[in-house]
Coordinates of N, CA, C and O and ligand atoms in Angstrom, one line a residue:
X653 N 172.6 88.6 104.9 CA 171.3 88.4 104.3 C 170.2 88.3 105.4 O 170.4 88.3 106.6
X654 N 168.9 88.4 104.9 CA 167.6 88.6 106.1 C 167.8 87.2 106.4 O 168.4 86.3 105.9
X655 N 167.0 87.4 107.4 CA 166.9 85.6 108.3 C 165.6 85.1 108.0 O 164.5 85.5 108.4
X656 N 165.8 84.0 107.2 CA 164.6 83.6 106.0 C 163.3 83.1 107.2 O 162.2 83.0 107.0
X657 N 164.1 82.8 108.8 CA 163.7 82.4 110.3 C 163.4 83.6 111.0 O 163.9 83.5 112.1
X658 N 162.7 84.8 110.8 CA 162.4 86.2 111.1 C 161.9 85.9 112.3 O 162.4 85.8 113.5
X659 N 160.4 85.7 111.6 CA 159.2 85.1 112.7 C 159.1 84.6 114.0 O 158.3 84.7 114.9
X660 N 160.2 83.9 113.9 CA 160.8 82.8 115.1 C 161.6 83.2 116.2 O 161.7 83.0 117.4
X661 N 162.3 84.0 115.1 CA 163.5 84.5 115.7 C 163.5 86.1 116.2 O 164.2 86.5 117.1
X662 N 162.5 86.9 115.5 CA 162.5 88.2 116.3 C 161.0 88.0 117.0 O 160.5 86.9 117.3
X663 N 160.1 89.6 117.5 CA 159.2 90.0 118.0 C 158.6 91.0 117.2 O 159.3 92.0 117.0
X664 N 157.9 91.0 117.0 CA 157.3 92.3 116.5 C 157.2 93.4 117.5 O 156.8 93.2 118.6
X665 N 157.5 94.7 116.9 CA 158.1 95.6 117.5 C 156.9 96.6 117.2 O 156.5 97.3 118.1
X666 N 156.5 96.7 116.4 CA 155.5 97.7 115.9 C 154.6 97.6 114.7 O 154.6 96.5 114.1
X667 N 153.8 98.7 114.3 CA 153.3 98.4 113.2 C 153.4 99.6 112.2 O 153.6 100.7 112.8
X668 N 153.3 99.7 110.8 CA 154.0 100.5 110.2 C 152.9 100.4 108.9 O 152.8 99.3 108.4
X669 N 152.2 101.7 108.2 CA 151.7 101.3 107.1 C 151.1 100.1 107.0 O 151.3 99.6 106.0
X670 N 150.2 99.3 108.0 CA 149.5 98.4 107.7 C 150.5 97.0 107.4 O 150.3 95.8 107.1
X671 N 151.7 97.7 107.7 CA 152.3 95.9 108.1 C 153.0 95.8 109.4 O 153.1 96.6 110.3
X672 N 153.6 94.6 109.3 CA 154.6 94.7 111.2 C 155.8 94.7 110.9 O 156.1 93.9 109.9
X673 N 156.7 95.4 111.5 CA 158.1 95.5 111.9 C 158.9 94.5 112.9 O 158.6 94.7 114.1
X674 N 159.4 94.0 112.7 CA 160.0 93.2 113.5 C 161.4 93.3 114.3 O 162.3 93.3 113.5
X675 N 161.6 93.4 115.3 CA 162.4 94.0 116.1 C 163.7 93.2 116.1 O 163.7 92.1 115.5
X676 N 164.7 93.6 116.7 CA 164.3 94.9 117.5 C 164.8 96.2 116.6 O 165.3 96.3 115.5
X677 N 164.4 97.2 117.6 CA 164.2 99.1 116.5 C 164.6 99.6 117.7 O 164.2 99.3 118.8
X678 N 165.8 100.6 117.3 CA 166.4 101.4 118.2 C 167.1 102.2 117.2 O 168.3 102.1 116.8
X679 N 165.8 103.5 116.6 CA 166.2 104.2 115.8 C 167.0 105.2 116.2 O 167.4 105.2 117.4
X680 N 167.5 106.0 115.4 CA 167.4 106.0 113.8 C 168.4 104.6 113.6 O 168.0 104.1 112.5
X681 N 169.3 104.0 114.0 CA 170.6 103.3 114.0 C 169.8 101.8 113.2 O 170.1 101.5 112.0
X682 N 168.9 101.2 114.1 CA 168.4 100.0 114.0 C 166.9 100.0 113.6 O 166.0 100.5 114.3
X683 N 166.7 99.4 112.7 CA 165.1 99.7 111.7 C 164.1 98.5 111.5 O 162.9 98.5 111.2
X684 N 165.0 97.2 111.9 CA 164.2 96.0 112.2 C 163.5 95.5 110.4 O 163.7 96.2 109.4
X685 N 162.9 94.3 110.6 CA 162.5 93.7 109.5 C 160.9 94.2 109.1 O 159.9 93.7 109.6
X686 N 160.9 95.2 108.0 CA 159.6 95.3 108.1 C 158.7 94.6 106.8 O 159.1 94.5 105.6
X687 N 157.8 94.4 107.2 CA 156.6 93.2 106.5 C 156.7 91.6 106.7 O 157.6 91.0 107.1
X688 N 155.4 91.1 106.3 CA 155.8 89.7 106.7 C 155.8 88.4 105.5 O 156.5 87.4 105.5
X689 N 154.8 89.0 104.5 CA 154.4 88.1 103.5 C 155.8 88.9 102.5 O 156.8 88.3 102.1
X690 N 155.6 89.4 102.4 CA 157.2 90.2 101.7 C 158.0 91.4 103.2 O 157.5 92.4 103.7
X691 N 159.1 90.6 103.6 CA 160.1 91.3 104.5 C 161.3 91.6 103.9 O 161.9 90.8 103.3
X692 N 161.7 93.1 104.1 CA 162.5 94.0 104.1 C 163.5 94.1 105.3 O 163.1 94.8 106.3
X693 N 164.5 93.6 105.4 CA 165.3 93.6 106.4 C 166.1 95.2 106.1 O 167.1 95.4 105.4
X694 N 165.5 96.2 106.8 CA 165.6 97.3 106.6 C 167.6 98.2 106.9 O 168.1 99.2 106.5
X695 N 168.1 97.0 108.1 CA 169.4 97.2 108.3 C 170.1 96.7 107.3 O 170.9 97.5 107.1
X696 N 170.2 95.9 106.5 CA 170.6 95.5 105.3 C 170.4 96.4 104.2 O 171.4 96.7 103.7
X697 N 169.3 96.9 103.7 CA 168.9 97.3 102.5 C 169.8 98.8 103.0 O 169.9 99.5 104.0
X698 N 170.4 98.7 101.0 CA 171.3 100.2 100.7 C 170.6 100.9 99.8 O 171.2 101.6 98.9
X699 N 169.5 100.9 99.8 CA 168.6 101.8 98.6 C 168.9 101.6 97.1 O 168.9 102.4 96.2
X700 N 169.2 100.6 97.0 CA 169.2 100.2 95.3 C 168.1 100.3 94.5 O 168.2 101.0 93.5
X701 N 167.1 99.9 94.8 CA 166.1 100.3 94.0 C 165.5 99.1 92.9 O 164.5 99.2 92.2
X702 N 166.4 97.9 92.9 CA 166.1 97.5 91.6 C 164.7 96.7 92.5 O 164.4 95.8 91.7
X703 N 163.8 96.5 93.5 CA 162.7 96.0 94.1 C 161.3 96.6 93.2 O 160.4 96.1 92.6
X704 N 162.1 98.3 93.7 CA 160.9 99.1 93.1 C 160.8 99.6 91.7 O 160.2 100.5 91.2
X705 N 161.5 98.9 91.4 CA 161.8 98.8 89.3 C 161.5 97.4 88.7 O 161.3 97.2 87.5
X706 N 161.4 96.5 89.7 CA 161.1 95.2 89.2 C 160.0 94.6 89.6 O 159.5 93.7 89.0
X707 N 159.5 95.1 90.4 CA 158.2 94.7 90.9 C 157.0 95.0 90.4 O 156.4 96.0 90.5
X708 N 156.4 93.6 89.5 CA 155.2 94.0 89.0 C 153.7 94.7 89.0 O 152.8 95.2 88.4
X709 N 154.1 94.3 90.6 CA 152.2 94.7 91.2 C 152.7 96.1 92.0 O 151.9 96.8 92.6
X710 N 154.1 96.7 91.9 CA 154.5 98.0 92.8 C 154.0 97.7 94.7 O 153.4 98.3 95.5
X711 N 154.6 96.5 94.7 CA 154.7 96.6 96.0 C 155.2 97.4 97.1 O 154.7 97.6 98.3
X712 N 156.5 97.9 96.4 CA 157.3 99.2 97.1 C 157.5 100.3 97.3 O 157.9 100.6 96.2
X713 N 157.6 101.1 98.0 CA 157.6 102.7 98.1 C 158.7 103.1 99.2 O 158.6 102.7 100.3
X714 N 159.6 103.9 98.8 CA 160.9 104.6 99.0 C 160.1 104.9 100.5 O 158.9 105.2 100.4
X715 N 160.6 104.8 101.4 CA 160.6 105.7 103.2 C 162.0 106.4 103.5 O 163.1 105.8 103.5
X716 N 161.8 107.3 103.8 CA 162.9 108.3 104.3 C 163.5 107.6 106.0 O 162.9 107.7 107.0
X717 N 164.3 107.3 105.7 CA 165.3 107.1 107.0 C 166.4 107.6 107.4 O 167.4 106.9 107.2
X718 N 166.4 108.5 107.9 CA 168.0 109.2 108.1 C 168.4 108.9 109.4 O 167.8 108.7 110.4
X719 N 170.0 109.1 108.9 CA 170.8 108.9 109.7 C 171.1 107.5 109.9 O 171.9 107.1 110.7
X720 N 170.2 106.5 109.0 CA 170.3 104.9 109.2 C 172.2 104.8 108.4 O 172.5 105.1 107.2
X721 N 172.9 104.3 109.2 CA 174.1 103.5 108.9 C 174.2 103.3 106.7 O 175.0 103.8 105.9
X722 N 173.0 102.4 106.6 CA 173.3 101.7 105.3 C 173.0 102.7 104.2 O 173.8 103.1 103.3
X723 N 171.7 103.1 104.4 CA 171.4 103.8 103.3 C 170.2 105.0 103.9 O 169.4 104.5 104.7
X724 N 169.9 106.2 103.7 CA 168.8 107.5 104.2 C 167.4 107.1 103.3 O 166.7 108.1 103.4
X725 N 166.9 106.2 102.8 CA 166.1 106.2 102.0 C 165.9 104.3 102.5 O 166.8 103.9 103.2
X726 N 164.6 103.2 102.3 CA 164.2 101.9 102.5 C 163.6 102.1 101.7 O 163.2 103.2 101.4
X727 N 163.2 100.5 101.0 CA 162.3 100.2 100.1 C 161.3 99.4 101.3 O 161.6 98.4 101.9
X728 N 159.8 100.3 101.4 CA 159.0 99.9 102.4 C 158.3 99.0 101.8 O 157.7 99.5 100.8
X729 N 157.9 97.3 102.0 CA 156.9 96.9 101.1 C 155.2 97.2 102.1 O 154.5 96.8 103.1
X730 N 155.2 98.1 101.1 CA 153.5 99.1 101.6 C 152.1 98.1 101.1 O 151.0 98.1 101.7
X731 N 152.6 97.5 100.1 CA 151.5 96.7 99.5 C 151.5 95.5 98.9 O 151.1 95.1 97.8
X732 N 152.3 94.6 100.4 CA 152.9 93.3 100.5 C 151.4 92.5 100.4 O 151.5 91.3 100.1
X733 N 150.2 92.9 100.6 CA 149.1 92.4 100.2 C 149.0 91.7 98.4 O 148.8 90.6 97.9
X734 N 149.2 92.9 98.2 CA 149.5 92.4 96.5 C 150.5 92.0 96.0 O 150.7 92.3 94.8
X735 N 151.2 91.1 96.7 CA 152.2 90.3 96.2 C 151.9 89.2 95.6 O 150.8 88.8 96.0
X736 N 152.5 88.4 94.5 CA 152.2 87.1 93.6 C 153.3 86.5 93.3 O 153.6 85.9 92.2
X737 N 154.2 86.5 94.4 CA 155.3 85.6 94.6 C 155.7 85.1 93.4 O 155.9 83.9 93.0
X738 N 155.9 86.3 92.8 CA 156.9 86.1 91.2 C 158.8 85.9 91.8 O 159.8 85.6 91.2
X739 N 158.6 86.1 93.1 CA 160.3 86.4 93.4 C 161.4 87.2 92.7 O 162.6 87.1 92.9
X740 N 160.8 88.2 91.7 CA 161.8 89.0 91.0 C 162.6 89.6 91.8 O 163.8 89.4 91.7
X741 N 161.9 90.6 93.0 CA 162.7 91.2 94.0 C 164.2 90.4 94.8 O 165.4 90.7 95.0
X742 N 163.2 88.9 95.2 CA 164.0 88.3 95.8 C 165.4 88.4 95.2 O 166.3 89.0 95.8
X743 N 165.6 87.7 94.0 CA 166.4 87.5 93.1 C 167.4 88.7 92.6 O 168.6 88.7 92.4
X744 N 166.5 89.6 92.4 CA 167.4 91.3 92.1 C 168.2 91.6 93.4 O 169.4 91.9 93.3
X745 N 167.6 91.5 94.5 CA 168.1 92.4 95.8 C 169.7 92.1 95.7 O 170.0 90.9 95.7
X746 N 170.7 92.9 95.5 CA 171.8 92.6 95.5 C 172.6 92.4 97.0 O 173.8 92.0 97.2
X747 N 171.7 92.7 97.9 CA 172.6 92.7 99.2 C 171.7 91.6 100.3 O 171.8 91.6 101.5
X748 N 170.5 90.3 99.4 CA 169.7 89.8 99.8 C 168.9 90.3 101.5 O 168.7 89.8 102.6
X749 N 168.5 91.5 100.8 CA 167.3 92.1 102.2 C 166.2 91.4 102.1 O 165.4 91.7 103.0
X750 N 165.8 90.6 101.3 CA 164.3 90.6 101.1 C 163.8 89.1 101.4 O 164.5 88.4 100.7
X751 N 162.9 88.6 101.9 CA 162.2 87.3 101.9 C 160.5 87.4 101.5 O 159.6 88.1 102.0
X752 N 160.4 86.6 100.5 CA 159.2 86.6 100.2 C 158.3 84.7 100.6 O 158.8 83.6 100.4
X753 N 157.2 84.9 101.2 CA 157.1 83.6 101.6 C 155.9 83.3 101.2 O 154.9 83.5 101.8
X754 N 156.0 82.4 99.6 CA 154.8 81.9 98.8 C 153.8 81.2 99.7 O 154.4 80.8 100.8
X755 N 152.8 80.9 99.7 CA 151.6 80.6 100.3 C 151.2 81.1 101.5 O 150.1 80.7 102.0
Ligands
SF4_1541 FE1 156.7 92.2 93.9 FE2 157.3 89.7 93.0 FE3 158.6 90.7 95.1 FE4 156.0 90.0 95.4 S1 157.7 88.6 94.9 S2 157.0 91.9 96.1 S3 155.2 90.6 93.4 S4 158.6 91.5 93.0

């Protein structure tokens, strides 16, 4: 599962689509945690999809990652701005990639 302790625990590695990535990234292999108010632990996530099917406000959009280990496709949250910490995602993620952090 993502480390609900990201923040603390990693660096920000980059920035991506107007959010931050959190390291460490040593692609294509290693993809780091990206976003902050909604994070995607991008080594974890297998492209299930049920984020970008459940999510009210469409926070998510498919990014192409090949050759990543888990899955060739991430659910990128692109418009973690517009989140309303409904937690559906959280709760769907079957392989717990996701942390959403209300307030
Ligand atoms: Fe979307 Fe709700 Fe997840 Fe926020 S908590 S990204 S609104 S599904």
């Amino acid at each position: 599962a993502i480390d609900p302790k990201f923040e603390e625990n990693r660096d920000v590695a980059d920035e991506h689509e107007d959010h931050r990535v959190w390291g460490p990234v040593d692609e294509p292999e290693q993809l780091g945690i990206h976003g902050t108010h909604v994070a995607v632990d991008f080594d974890i996530c297998i492209a299930d999809g049920a984020c970008l099917e459940d999510c009210p406000v469409d926070v998510f959009e498919w990014v192409d990652t090949p050759d990543h280990p888990e899955s060739e496709i991430k659910a990128d949250p692109v418009k973690e701005e517009q989140c309303i910490d409904c937690m559906l995602c959280v709760d769907v993620c079957p392989v717990d990639a996701i942390d959403v952090d209300p307030g």
